[in-house]
Amino acid sequence: MLNIHNLSAKIDKKSILNGLSLKIKPGEVHAIMGPNGSGKSTLANILSGKKGYDISGKVSYENNDLFNLAIEERAHKGLFLAFQYPLEIPGVNTSNFLKTSLNAIRKSKGQKELDALEFLKIVKKKASELKIDEKILNRQLNVGFSGGEKKKNEILQMSLIEPKMAILDETDSGLDIDALKIVAKGVNALRGKERSFLIITHYQRLLDYIKPDFVHVLMNGKIAKSGCMELAEELEKTGYEKI
Amino acid sequence: MREKELEKLKEYKYGFSTDIETIKAPKGLNEEVIKFISKIKKEPKWLLDWRLKAYKRLKVLKEPNWQKPKYPKINYQDLYYYSAPKSFKEKPKSLDELDPKLLETYKKLGIPLQEQKRLNNIAVDAVFDSVSVATTFKEKLTEKGIIFCSISEAIQKHPDLVKKYLGSVIPITDHYFATLNSAVFTDGSFVYIPENVRCPMELSTYFRINASQTGQFERTLIIADKGSYVSYLEGCTAPMRDENQLHAANVELVALDDAEIKYSTVQNWYPGDKDGKGGIYNFVTKRGLCKGKNSKISWTQVETGSAITWKYPSCILMGDNSIGEFYSIAITNNYQKADTGTKMTHLGKNTKSKIISKGISAGFADNTYRGLVDIGRNAINSRNYTQCDSLLIGNKCGAHTVPYIRNKNSLANVEHEATTSKISDEQLFYCNQRGLNQEEAVSLIVNGFCKEVLQQLPMEFAVEAQKLVGISLEGSVG
């Protein structure tokens, strides 16, 4: 699915990633943990195509050179990023944004675009499954949303788009236990043979609900250690210093 | 067609021109030309005298120069002031007699004039250069006593109404462009809604400049008699030409007691090319008079075209309890310039006005909101609310807000809010990540920004306007 080979990245000449390699196969759930400033969000940004980085190395995504794809083409091909800080867009109705996004992706795949009624039916169903209050659909996109509402909105979008490769960038940060369960539910509901996840987090907490196949520790811009769930539990006890 | 032209047409799809034989007034501005126009239109003497009076006044007036956009001096002697298709020497009695080239032109513009293909429930008056070529749904409107025709026809058939109201809102001595229009105006629309009639359909005028080196000086007059209601919409396009063409229109609205006029504009004149060459100078005077008590005039404008837009649709709130509204979207891209806003003059008691202005600037463009809220001595308990929002795309464009407030009444209440924001790279990244390309993302964000104004448009046009907002900003990010 996703094959990252020897990826390095600099921003303003400051090195952030230093030869990171990681392979994610279809159906796998990988978690990346690591201290502040270790390059976790940079990795998520680079994979989804954010500009401003000086990049070397190779990333292939479903046999495409990822760096040859525009941001929206990556999205069309099923790459999704749940943002750490979802953006506010005043005046744009959340429901309209979600519909426009879903239809852009459907269109790129040659599928029929959904009309307002068809879309509403689907989005309401998804919202109720995730126990997300559908009132957010009528509000301006992320404007005045609480931290939790913003993150839940990301998960709702992920459920709608049904991506092949979803990256969650600290989606659990700042969430109460109920919201955390919603995030986990969203991920678990989508888990399947053809779908992969890269979950970036600081805490073991979320992983208790999601149960990843692999856990990696990112330090100084590369993977310092890889393992299974036990690694996360160990980290929770001992911290990163021992690694 | 040459490849370059084809490429250009992609940018502005209304940029074609119609090859049609025309009758023109001799080039230049003088009494003879004014007499020529008046004669060809078979006008009564009072109107010719009125025009000549305006012309006399024009000679001592100077062009305004306080606006932000500057432009090279216009040589008024190098323009044609009248241009009409030759087949119009006698106005065709029906559409069957209309030159097929004209029918084809309007079809291409998306304004079908033939009976079977007419826009549903919208009556259209089509003005081509200096003449009105067709008005649809006339019979249906006549049943209700509504008059909707070209101003030229109204001068012939309803001289009393024209004489009573023409120049009653914009006097012939007003200012340079308005006075110029009074001297040389050629055609435009005329609307009269009788007492207590609610106009059953949208009325609409479609203005088209075709001939080169020709100015368009249209004149529109709308009168809503006591207790009546009308919603009116105008649209405008022009071919792409390298020269700058002048469009100096006057629009006068009169609302009597308890009457309401809703006037919407979707202005998409040719904006010039990417480097700022060519395009229309849109120097327009629009003014509404809330003459009667409880009357209401509401202006909605979506300004996306023109090289320079200079217009301030205004309301004079004379009647007690009258209401004036101004909803505006002005979009400037590349080298376009806009200096637009409104004037709300409160004279009567308990008068209310509301101004919502959304300016969007991209490329190297410059966008100014300029407005005046003027509360008179007797306008007790008057209220104004103004909100001006500017949105910048890129870092080479400009946005300016110049609100003037003049309050002579201590019992009046005036509020002004203004914001300036920029589409951030992060917002675009977010939209891109959700599958929208750059242009779709900009269109979505801008439409959200303008929503309050777009909602004011008649439904039939709101969708078109939304698309236009997206199209005008194509290539602005990248």
XYZ file of C-alpha atoms in Angstrom:
721
model
C 0.000 0.000 0.000
C 2.475 2.580 1.261
C 6.206 2.149 1.057
C 8.392 4.840 2.574
C 12.063 4.444 1.804
C 14.851 6.487 3.333
C 12.730 9.624 3.633
C 14.465 12.795 4.769
C 12.941 16.228 5.090
C 14.190 19.654 5.967
C 12.360 22.858 6.613
C 14.386 26.066 6.439
C 17.540 23.941 6.433
C 16.534 22.335 9.706
C 16.523 18.567 9.474
C 13.308 16.955 10.663
C 13.184 13.501 9.115
C 16.454 11.585 8.704
C 16.127 8.522 6.516
C 12.810 7.166 7.723
C 11.665 3.875 6.234
C 8.304 2.212 6.783
C 6.198 -0.267 4.873
C 2.455 -0.511 5.334
C 0.585 -3.381 3.708
C -3.134 -3.437 2.910
C -5.236 -4.116 5.986
C -2.541 -3.172 8.487
C -2.862 -0.662 11.278
C 0.368 1.035 12.273
C 0.791 3.360 15.191
C 3.575 5.884 15.445
C 4.501 7.254 18.823
C 7.253 9.603 19.733
C 8.196 12.641 21.781
C 7.347 16.191 20.803
C 9.347 17.434 17.850
C 10.325 13.978 16.659
C 8.796 14.577 13.225
C 5.440 12.803 13.513
C 3.299 15.591 12.070
C 5.902 16.356 9.424
C 5.571 12.779 8.224
C 1.766 13.130 8.003
C 2.076 16.454 6.173
C 4.601 15.180 3.658
C 2.567 12.092 2.895
C -0.522 14.172 2.197
C 1.422 16.678 0.089
C 1.853 19.828 2.119
C 4.325 22.181 0.498
C 7.318 23.868 2.073
C 9.554 20.879 2.787
C 12.855 20.021 1.213
C 12.424 16.302 0.613
C 14.647 13.403 -0.412
C 13.943 9.690 -0.489
C 11.155 7.681 -2.066
C 7.563 7.031 -1.216
C 5.407 4.768 -3.328
C 1.686 4.562 -2.826
C -0.148 1.763 -4.609
C 2.691 1.573 -7.127
C 2.595 5.324 -7.836
C 5.440 7.639 -6.994
C 3.609 9.614 -4.311
C 5.597 12.777 -4.975
C 4.326 12.874 -8.546
C 0.750 13.194 -7.340
C -0.890 16.527 -6.505
C -2.497 16.845 -3.077
C -5.992 16.324 -4.428
C -4.874 13.400 -6.609
C -3.580 11.649 -3.498
C -6.988 12.269 -1.936
C -8.726 10.925 -5.051
C -6.622 7.785 -4.791
C -7.795 7.179 -1.255
C -5.218 8.888 0.925
C -6.827 10.710 3.821
C -5.356 12.832 6.571
C -7.306 13.560 9.730
C -5.792 16.905 10.694
C -4.302 17.628 14.066
C -5.706 21.141 13.775
C -8.691 21.088 11.381
C -9.069 24.390 9.579
C -11.943 26.832 10.031
C -13.590 28.085 6.852
C -16.100 30.829 7.654
C -19.307 30.923 5.628
C -18.907 27.416 4.280
C -21.580 25.124 5.582
C -20.143 21.864 6.969
C -22.639 19.713 5.133
C -21.877 21.484 1.859
C -18.156 21.042 2.389
C -18.533 17.345 3.066
C -20.739 16.904 0.022
C -18.379 18.840 -2.247
C -15.451 16.798 -0.979
C -17.191 13.457 -1.352
C -18.444 14.335 -4.831
C -15.005 15.495 -5.972
C -13.614 12.131 -4.942
C -16.517 10.201 -6.477
C -16.147 12.155 -9.698
C -12.445 11.329 -9.922
C -13.347 7.655 -9.738
C -15.987 7.999 -12.438
C -18.806 7.482 -9.944
C -22.057 9.408 -10.045
C -22.097 12.552 -7.909
C -24.637 12.511 -5.110
C -27.446 15.037 -5.039
C -28.298 16.903 -1.866
C -30.930 14.416 -0.712
C -28.866 11.292 -1.358
C -25.944 12.861 0.434
C -27.992 13.934 3.421
C -29.299 10.431 3.894
C -25.793 8.981 3.938
C -24.226 11.625 6.147
C -27.015 11.429 8.701
C -26.629 7.682 8.900
C -22.879 7.940 9.408
C -23.284 10.653 12.025
C -25.770 8.622 13.995
C -23.548 5.511 13.842
C -20.708 7.529 15.280
C -23.004 9.251 17.773
C -22.057 12.642 16.342
C -24.685 15.342 16.753
C -25.915 16.107 13.239
C -26.348 19.753 14.185
C -22.707 20.309 13.276
C -23.695 19.741 9.642
C -25.540 23.036 9.543
C -22.776 25.047 11.128
C -19.944 26.817 9.356
C -17.028 24.461 8.827
C -15.190 24.081 12.132
C -16.021 27.688 13.071
C -16.619 27.879 16.790
C -16.329 24.102 17.105
C -14.855 22.777 20.329
C -11.639 20.766 20.023
C -13.644 17.571 20.353
C -16.193 18.589 17.720
C -13.429 19.360 15.249
C -11.845 15.960 15.715
C -15.188 14.181 15.504
C -15.858 16.066 12.279
C -12.605 14.664 10.878
C -13.682 11.154 11.758
C -17.081 11.753 10.186
C -15.355 12.821 6.981
C -13.155 9.776 7.076
C -16.208 7.532 7.416
C -17.874 9.236 4.460
C -14.879 9.134 2.174
C -13.897 5.571 3.152
C -10.225 6.062 2.278
C -7.787 3.266 1.518
C -4.968 4.785 3.512
C -5.976 6.936 6.453
C -3.476 8.914 8.461
C -4.651 10.211 11.827
C -2.451 12.974 13.171
C -2.898 13.115 16.931
C -6.622 12.828 16.532
C -6.861 11.727 20.156
C -5.088 14.726 21.663
C -7.308 16.708 23.961
C -10.272 14.350 23.721
C -12.376 13.154 26.610
C -13.017 9.466 26.945
C -16.353 9.537 25.085
C -14.889 11.369 22.123
C -11.933 9.017 22.149
C -14.314 6.088 21.815
C -15.950 7.770 18.826
C -12.589 8.112 17.113
C -11.758 4.459 17.841
C -15.182 3.378 16.619
C -14.699 5.286 13.381
C -11.394 3.569 12.753
C -12.550 0.102 13.790
C -15.675 0.309 11.632
C -13.522 0.941 8.579
C -10.874 -1.649 9.325
C -10.706 -4.249 6.617
C -8.462 -6.232 4.335
C -8.015 -3.455 1.809
C -7.690 -0.511 4.130
C -4.659 0.660 6.077
C -4.139 3.133 8.885
C -1.258 5.157 10.169
C -2.131 6.457 13.599
C 0.042 9.121 15.136
C -0.408 9.521 18.858
C 1.290 10.467 22.074
C -0.593 8.094 24.280
C -1.324 4.432 24.623
C -4.904 5.324 25.549
C -6.247 5.395 21.980
C -4.376 2.216 21.102
C -6.222 0.358 23.835
C -9.366 0.819 21.762
C -7.884 0.458 18.309
C -5.318 -2.305 18.841
C -2.759 -1.647 16.123
C -0.827 -4.418 14.384
C 2.462 -2.554 14.756
C 3.799 0.178 16.970
C 6.781 2.303 15.973
C 8.733 4.804 17.951
C 9.849 7.847 16.030
C 12.858 9.660 17.430
C 15.151 12.192 15.833
C 13.475 11.795 12.477
C 13.628 8.045 12.094
C 12.078 4.881 13.437
C 14.026 4.040 16.576
C 12.155 0.893 17.515
C 9.293 -1.196 16.179
C 7.172 -3.783 17.895
C 3.649 -4.788 18.828
C 1.143 -3.499 21.374
C 3.565 -4.357 24.184
C 5.913 -1.641 22.978
C 3.221 0.955 23.548
C 2.558 -0.355 27.033
C 6.249 -0.297 27.798
C 6.541 3.281 26.588
C 3.655 4.337 28.760
C 5.576 3.045 31.793
C 9.116 4.050 31.023
C 8.844 7.022 28.679
C 10.992 7.619 25.627
C 14.277 8.164 27.383
C 15.150 4.493 27.675
C 14.883 3.891 23.931
C -10.447 31.439 -35.378
C -6.851 31.865 -34.387
C -5.553 29.733 -31.578
C -4.816 32.694 -29.375
C -8.384 33.902 -29.624
C -9.672 30.461 -28.777
C -7.466 30.428 -25.738
C -8.871 33.791 -24.716
C -12.443 32.644 -25.201
C -11.876 29.979 -22.621
C -11.232 32.730 -20.113
C -14.284 34.803 -20.985
C -16.895 32.827 -22.815
C -18.984 35.843 -23.785
C -16.060 37.406 -25.624
C -17.247 36.740 -29.164
C -18.562 39.549 -31.343
C -21.442 39.543 -33.807
C -20.681 40.622 -37.347
C -23.677 42.743 -38.190
C -24.242 45.839 -40.294
C -24.812 48.877 -38.153
C -26.040 52.406 -38.334
C -23.859 54.726 -36.336
C -24.045 58.335 -35.365
C -21.061 60.307 -36.636
C -18.101 59.933 -34.317
C -17.729 62.468 -31.553
C -19.771 64.344 -29.007
C -21.557 67.536 -30.053
C -25.039 68.981 -30.449
C -25.394 67.484 -33.910
C -24.822 63.977 -32.583
C -27.361 64.537 -29.826
C -29.878 65.788 -32.381
C -29.089 62.739 -34.528
C -29.842 60.382 -31.634
C -33.011 62.223 -30.730
C -34.177 62.283 -34.325
C -33.498 58.625 -35.081
C -35.476 57.796 -31.963
C -38.295 60.131 -33.050
C -38.262 61.873 -29.704
C -40.531 64.730 -28.701
C -39.043 68.182 -28.540
C -39.050 68.389 -24.734
C -36.689 65.463 -24.582
C -34.303 66.889 -27.125
C -34.268 70.128 -25.134
C -33.646 68.113 -21.976
C -30.696 66.370 -23.607
C -29.253 69.630 -24.883
C -29.586 71.174 -21.450
C -27.639 68.271 -20.030
C -25.001 68.677 -22.714
C -24.656 72.366 -21.906
C -24.144 71.461 -18.291
C -21.655 68.736 -19.213
C -19.365 71.284 -20.814
C -18.670 72.915 -17.440
C -18.386 69.676 -15.476
C -15.200 67.773 -14.799
C -14.791 64.023 -14.516
C -14.635 62.867 -10.915
C -11.095 62.117 -9.790
C -11.523 61.164 -6.147
C -11.910 57.463 -6.880
C -8.977 55.140 -6.333
C -8.687 53.607 -9.818
C -7.008 55.990 -12.227
C -7.296 55.599 -15.977
C -5.898 57.303 -19.053
C -7.865 60.310 -20.209
C -10.877 59.304 -22.282
C -11.132 61.062 -25.634
C -14.869 61.669 -25.792
C -14.590 62.886 -29.373
C -13.196 59.552 -30.484
C -16.276 57.523 -29.542
C -19.472 56.566 -31.294
C -22.518 57.480 -29.234
C -25.060 55.542 -31.194
C -24.753 52.170 -32.859
C -27.650 49.967 -33.891
C -28.094 46.991 -36.179
C -29.102 48.277 -39.612
C -32.230 46.168 -39.594
C -33.432 48.437 -36.798
C -34.154 51.486 -38.833
C -37.717 50.431 -38.316
C -37.988 48.365 -35.157
C -39.161 44.850 -36.068
C -42.759 44.290 -35.075
C -42.152 40.737 -33.990
C -39.330 38.325 -33.355
C -39.923 36.746 -36.768
C -38.633 39.927 -38.317
C -35.586 40.040 -36.083
C -32.207 39.530 -37.735
C -31.294 35.828 -37.231
C -27.775 36.925 -36.288
C -29.201 38.699 -33.265
C -31.282 35.717 -32.238
C -28.156 33.604 -32.558
C -26.145 36.054 -30.436
C -28.615 35.910 -27.571
C -28.875 32.156 -27.869
C -25.102 31.940 -27.454
C -25.337 34.170 -24.410
C -27.885 31.828 -22.901
C -30.769 34.275 -23.286
C -33.185 32.665 -25.737
C -35.719 35.176 -27.015
C -37.939 32.868 -29.069
C -41.271 31.995 -27.599
C -40.753 28.245 -27.232
C -37.382 28.501 -25.516
C -37.944 31.425 -23.227
C -36.667 31.425 -19.709
C -39.346 30.218 -17.439
C -41.158 32.975 -15.644
C -38.620 35.672 -16.456
C -39.497 38.480 -18.819
C -36.449 39.722 -20.707
C -35.690 43.018 -22.429
C -32.592 42.582 -24.593
C -30.481 45.660 -25.336
C -27.867 45.376 -28.092
C -25.472 48.334 -28.213
C -27.816 51.316 -28.405
C -31.197 49.674 -28.980
C -33.589 47.294 -27.344
C -34.031 44.342 -29.699
C -36.786 42.400 -28.027
C -38.946 42.219 -24.951
C -40.541 38.934 -23.967
C -43.769 38.132 -22.084
C -45.193 41.530 -22.871
C -48.799 40.433 -23.262
C -48.879 38.540 -20.019
C -47.624 41.589 -18.156
C -50.013 43.942 -19.942
C -52.947 41.995 -18.512
C -51.924 43.219 -15.072
C -51.360 46.732 -16.287
C -47.602 46.378 -15.949
C -45.555 48.297 -18.457
C -42.250 46.658 -19.346
C -40.648 47.921 -22.508
C -37.638 49.755 -23.812
C -37.288 53.337 -22.661
C -37.518 54.441 -26.298
C -40.902 52.815 -26.606
C -42.020 54.300 -23.302
C -41.090 57.774 -24.526
C -43.483 57.244 -27.447
C -46.287 55.432 -25.671
C -46.155 56.684 -22.087
C -44.687 60.172 -22.364
C -46.441 61.458 -19.230
C -44.861 58.870 -16.969
C -41.443 59.348 -18.527
C -41.655 63.110 -18.357
C -42.743 62.989 -14.742
C -40.010 60.679 -13.478
C -37.044 60.891 -15.853
C -34.292 62.776 -14.077
C -36.332 62.998 -10.881
C -33.842 60.835 -8.984
C -30.655 61.619 -10.904
C -30.947 65.232 -12.001
C -29.301 66.187 -15.283
C -26.898 68.374 -13.367
C -25.737 65.560 -11.106
C -22.155 64.697 -12.025
C -20.050 64.156 -15.128
C -20.989 60.610 -16.165
C -24.645 60.924 -15.168
C -24.918 64.169 -17.113
C -23.133 62.627 -20.088
C -25.689 59.832 -19.986
C -28.580 62.304 -19.871
C -27.250 63.982 -23.001
C -26.634 60.877 -25.086
C -28.544 57.966 -23.571
C -29.765 55.569 -26.203
C -31.848 52.757 -24.791
C -32.595 50.802 -21.684
C -35.629 49.488 -19.920
C -38.747 51.083 -18.566
C -40.927 49.522 -15.915
C -44.151 50.745 -14.369
C -46.001 48.660 -11.823
C -49.505 49.968 -11.114
C -50.969 50.419 -7.660
C -51.250 47.283 -5.540
C -49.906 44.984 -8.227
C -47.362 42.387 -7.375
C -45.370 41.699 -10.515
C -45.885 37.957 -11.163
C -42.461 37.313 -12.674
C -38.875 38.465 -12.595
C -38.218 41.293 -15.012
C -34.815 41.296 -16.547
C -32.720 43.285 -18.968
C -29.755 41.854 -20.761
C -27.220 44.417 -21.934
C -24.769 43.579 -24.668
C -22.078 45.840 -26.056
C -21.073 44.623 -29.512
C -19.697 47.412 -31.696
C -16.145 48.609 -31.150
C -15.240 52.197 -30.262
C -18.781 52.581 -29.031
C -19.937 53.685 -25.673
C -23.067 52.259 -24.165
C -25.259 54.753 -22.400
C -28.304 52.995 -21.207
C -31.039 54.506 -19.160
C -33.381 52.542 -17.003
C -36.374 53.883 -15.151
C -38.463 51.807 -12.797
C -41.530 53.131 -11.035
C -43.351 51.102 -8.411
C -46.681 52.731 -7.661
C -48.367 52.542 -4.255
C -48.388 49.105 -2.687
C -46.722 47.372 -5.614
C -43.769 45.004 -5.809
C -41.244 44.197 -8.495
C -38.041 42.221 -8.718
C -35.752 43.219 -11.561
C -32.469 41.798 -12.742
C -29.886 42.984 -15.216
C -27.052 41.058 -16.802
C -24.249 42.384 -18.976
C -21.550 41.033 -21.284
C -19.321 42.400 -24.041
C -16.883 41.046 -26.648
C -13.179 40.936 -25.875
C -11.466 43.883 -27.426
C -8.057 45.382 -26.823
C -9.499 48.846 -26.398
C -11.233 50.088 -23.283
C -14.919 50.663 -23.869
C -17.056 53.035 -21.880
C -20.321 52.046 -20.296
C -21.988 54.908 -18.462
C -25.493 53.940 -17.463
C -28.070 55.719 -15.360
C -30.646 53.759 -13.444
C -33.445 55.508 -11.575
C -35.865 53.788 -9.259
C -38.919 55.355 -7.666
C -40.903 53.591 -4.952
C -44.127 55.217 -3.817
C -46.020 54.514 -0.569
C -45.719 50.883 0.585
C -44.016 49.826 -2.638
C -40.965 47.620 -2.917
C -38.320 47.359 -5.639
C -35.690 44.669 -5.622
C -32.965 45.370 -8.160
C -30.281 42.780 -8.826
C -27.273 43.050 -11.093
C -24.943 40.390 -12.353
C -22.263 42.410 -14.091
C -19.890 40.416 -16.237
C -18.574 42.918 -18.761
C -15.316 41.937 -20.398
C -12.656 42.506 -17.699
C -9.626 42.869 -19.972
C -6.979 40.215 -20.500
C -4.514 38.803 -17.986
C -2.152 41.730 -18.452
C -4.861 44.313 -17.995
C -5.288 45.176 -21.658
C -8.763 46.153 -22.810
C -11.961 45.751 -20.840
C -14.972 47.871 -20.046
C -14.962 51.044 -17.986
C -18.131 50.548 -16.022
C -19.001 54.021 -14.750
C -22.541 53.718 -13.619
C -24.952 55.858 -11.641
C -27.731 53.995 -9.915
C -30.044 55.661 -7.500
C -33.326 54.768 -5.911
C -35.805 57.106 -4.321
C -37.984 55.764 -1.533
C -40.444 58.514 -2.117
C -43.424 57.132 -0.269
C -43.824 56.082 3.321
C -43.039 52.435 4.152
C -41.374 51.966 0.803
C -38.354 49.762 0.261
C -35.547 49.579 -2.264
C -33.031 46.789 -2.210
C -29.927 46.674 -4.413
C -28.041 43.438 -4.896
C -24.995 43.413 -7.104
C -22.526 40.786 -8.181
C -19.723 42.635 -9.936
C -17.249 40.289 -11.544
C -16.425 41.910 -14.872
C -15.099 45.240 -16.214
C -11.578 46.638 -16.182
C -12.768 49.392 -13.845
C -16.005 49.383 -11.917
C -17.098 52.672 -10.469
C -20.603 52.602 -9.087
C -22.520 53.368 -5.937
C -26.128 52.184 -6.113
C -27.799 54.451 -3.598
C -31.039 55.001 -1.763
C -32.660 58.258 -0.819
C -34.914 57.402 2.078
C -37.421 60.218 1.848
C -40.622 58.554 2.997
C -41.071 57.892 6.702
C -40.316 54.282 7.697
C -38.700 53.586 4.349
C -35.949 50.983 3.999
C -32.853 50.891 1.836
C -30.623 47.859 1.388
C -27.367 47.260 -0.443
C -25.882 43.801 -0.858
C -22.714 43.668 -2.880
C -20.113 41.216 -4.082
C -17.253 42.785 -6.005
C -14.631 40.449 -7.373
C -11.457 41.735 -8.960
C -8.772 39.529 -10.471
C -5.644 40.158 -12.590
C -5.482 43.943 -13.127
C -9.155 44.727 -12.550
C -10.062 47.640 -10.332
C -13.270 48.299 -8.461
C -14.330 51.311 -6.446
C -17.852 50.552 -5.414
C -20.249 50.948 -2.535
C -23.396 52.838 -1.776
C -24.942 55.981 -0.401
C -27.788 55.808 2.062
C -29.378 59.181 2.535
C -31.811 59.175 5.456
C -34.325 62.007 5.256
C -37.573 60.589 6.653
C -38.334 59.470 10.180
C -37.674 55.878 11.271
C -35.806 55.101 8.100
C -33.585 52.039 8.041
C -30.666 51.007 5.893
C -28.491 47.956 5.710
C -25.218 47.576 3.830
C -23.485 44.240 3.341
C -20.420 44.444 1.144
C -18.085 41.598 0.226
C -14.974 42.545 -1.705
C -12.684 39.874 -3.108
C -9.364 40.742 -4.598
C -6.875 38.467 -6.378
C -3.895 38.791 -8.708
C -2.782 42.419 -8.996
C -6.287 43.765 -8.538
C -7.456 46.567 -6.324
C -10.825 46.638 -4.620
C -12.269 49.566 -2.701
C -15.498 49.802 -0.767
C -16.605 53.401 -0.548
C -19.840 54.258 1.157
C -21.713 57.126 2.698
C -24.347 56.949 5.384
C -25.922 60.353 5.612
C -28.505 60.942 8.327
C -30.449 64.154 7.982
C -31.700 66.494 10.647
C -35.267 65.176 10.585
C -34.460 61.496 10.305
C -35.224 60.718 13.916
C -34.919 57.104 15.069
C -33.108 56.150 11.898
C -30.826 53.194 11.838
C -28.005 51.969 9.696
C -26.044 48.769 9.876
C -22.963 48.404 7.706
C -20.766 45.369 7.321
C -17.788 45.414 4.952
C -15.715 42.298 4.539
C -12.679 41.996 2.321
C -11.013 38.803 1.239
C -7.547 38.746 -0.273
C -6.150 35.979 -2.434
C -2.392 36.139 -2.900
C -0.155 38.983 -1.758
C -0.094 41.400 -4.680
C -3.690 42.607 -4.528
C -5.290 45.327 -2.448
C -8.476 45.876 -0.465
C -9.621 49.187 0.976
C -12.630 50.283 2.971
C -13.625 53.924 2.987
C -16.808 54.435 4.960
C -18.129 57.948 5.450
C -20.723 58.604 8.112
C -22.495 61.933 8.418
C -25.001 62.115 11.200
C -27.021 65.239 11.937
C -29.469 63.566 14.245
C -28.721 62.563 17.817
C -31.549 60.020 17.859
C -30.101 57.964 15.038
C -28.167 54.761 15.388
C -25.281 53.893 13.070
C -23.215 50.726 13.199
C -20.190 49.819 11.129
C -18.276 46.569 11.103
C -15.397 45.674 8.856
C -13.067 42.708 8.459
C -10.196 41.838 6.169
C -9.066 38.277 5.750
C -6.940 36.225 3.455
C -7.426 32.739 2.072
C -4.647 30.912 3.873
C -2.437 28.218 2.380
C -3.570 25.980 5.226
C -7.244 26.385 4.237
C -6.384 25.511 0.649
C -4.310 22.527 1.793
C -7.230 21.310 3.875
C -9.615 21.537 0.908
C -7.079 19.907 -1.443
C -6.628 17.072 1.007
C -10.369 16.503 0.814
C -10.148 16.075 -2.945
C -10.869 19.594 -4.219
C -8.476 21.092 -6.708
C -7.175 24.611 -6.280
C -9.962 26.267 -8.247
C -12.748 24.282 -6.622
C -11.267 25.146 -3.240
C -11.120 28.878 -3.967
C -14.629 28.829 -5.388
C -15.967 27.058 -2.298
C -14.246 29.401 0.136
C -15.259 32.529 -1.782
C -18.846 31.371 -2.165
C -18.948 30.812 1.564
C -17.571 34.294 2.101
C -20.264 35.812 -0.144
C -23.154 33.656 0.979
C -25.132 36.396 2.694
C -25.242 38.346 -0.546
C -25.807 35.428 -2.911
C -28.867 34.501 -0.861
C -30.420 37.817 -1.832
C -30.451 36.990 -5.530
C -33.564 35.589 -7.163
C -33.217 31.816 -7.090
C -33.013 31.468 -10.874
C -29.838 33.514 -10.890
C -28.189 32.493 -7.652
C -26.807 29.276 -9.114
C -25.426 31.092 -12.164
C -23.881 33.731 -9.933
C -22.229 31.084 -7.796
C -20.604 29.575 -10.849
C -19.548 32.992 -12.066
C -17.852 33.684 -8.738
C -15.763 30.546 -9.248
C -14.976 31.274 -12.887
C -13.872 34.867 -12.315
C -11.230 33.706 -9.894
C -9.820 30.939 -12.057
C -6.061 31.053 -12.160
C -5.901 33.329 -9.124
C -4.010 30.793 -7.026
C -1.289 28.585 -8.226
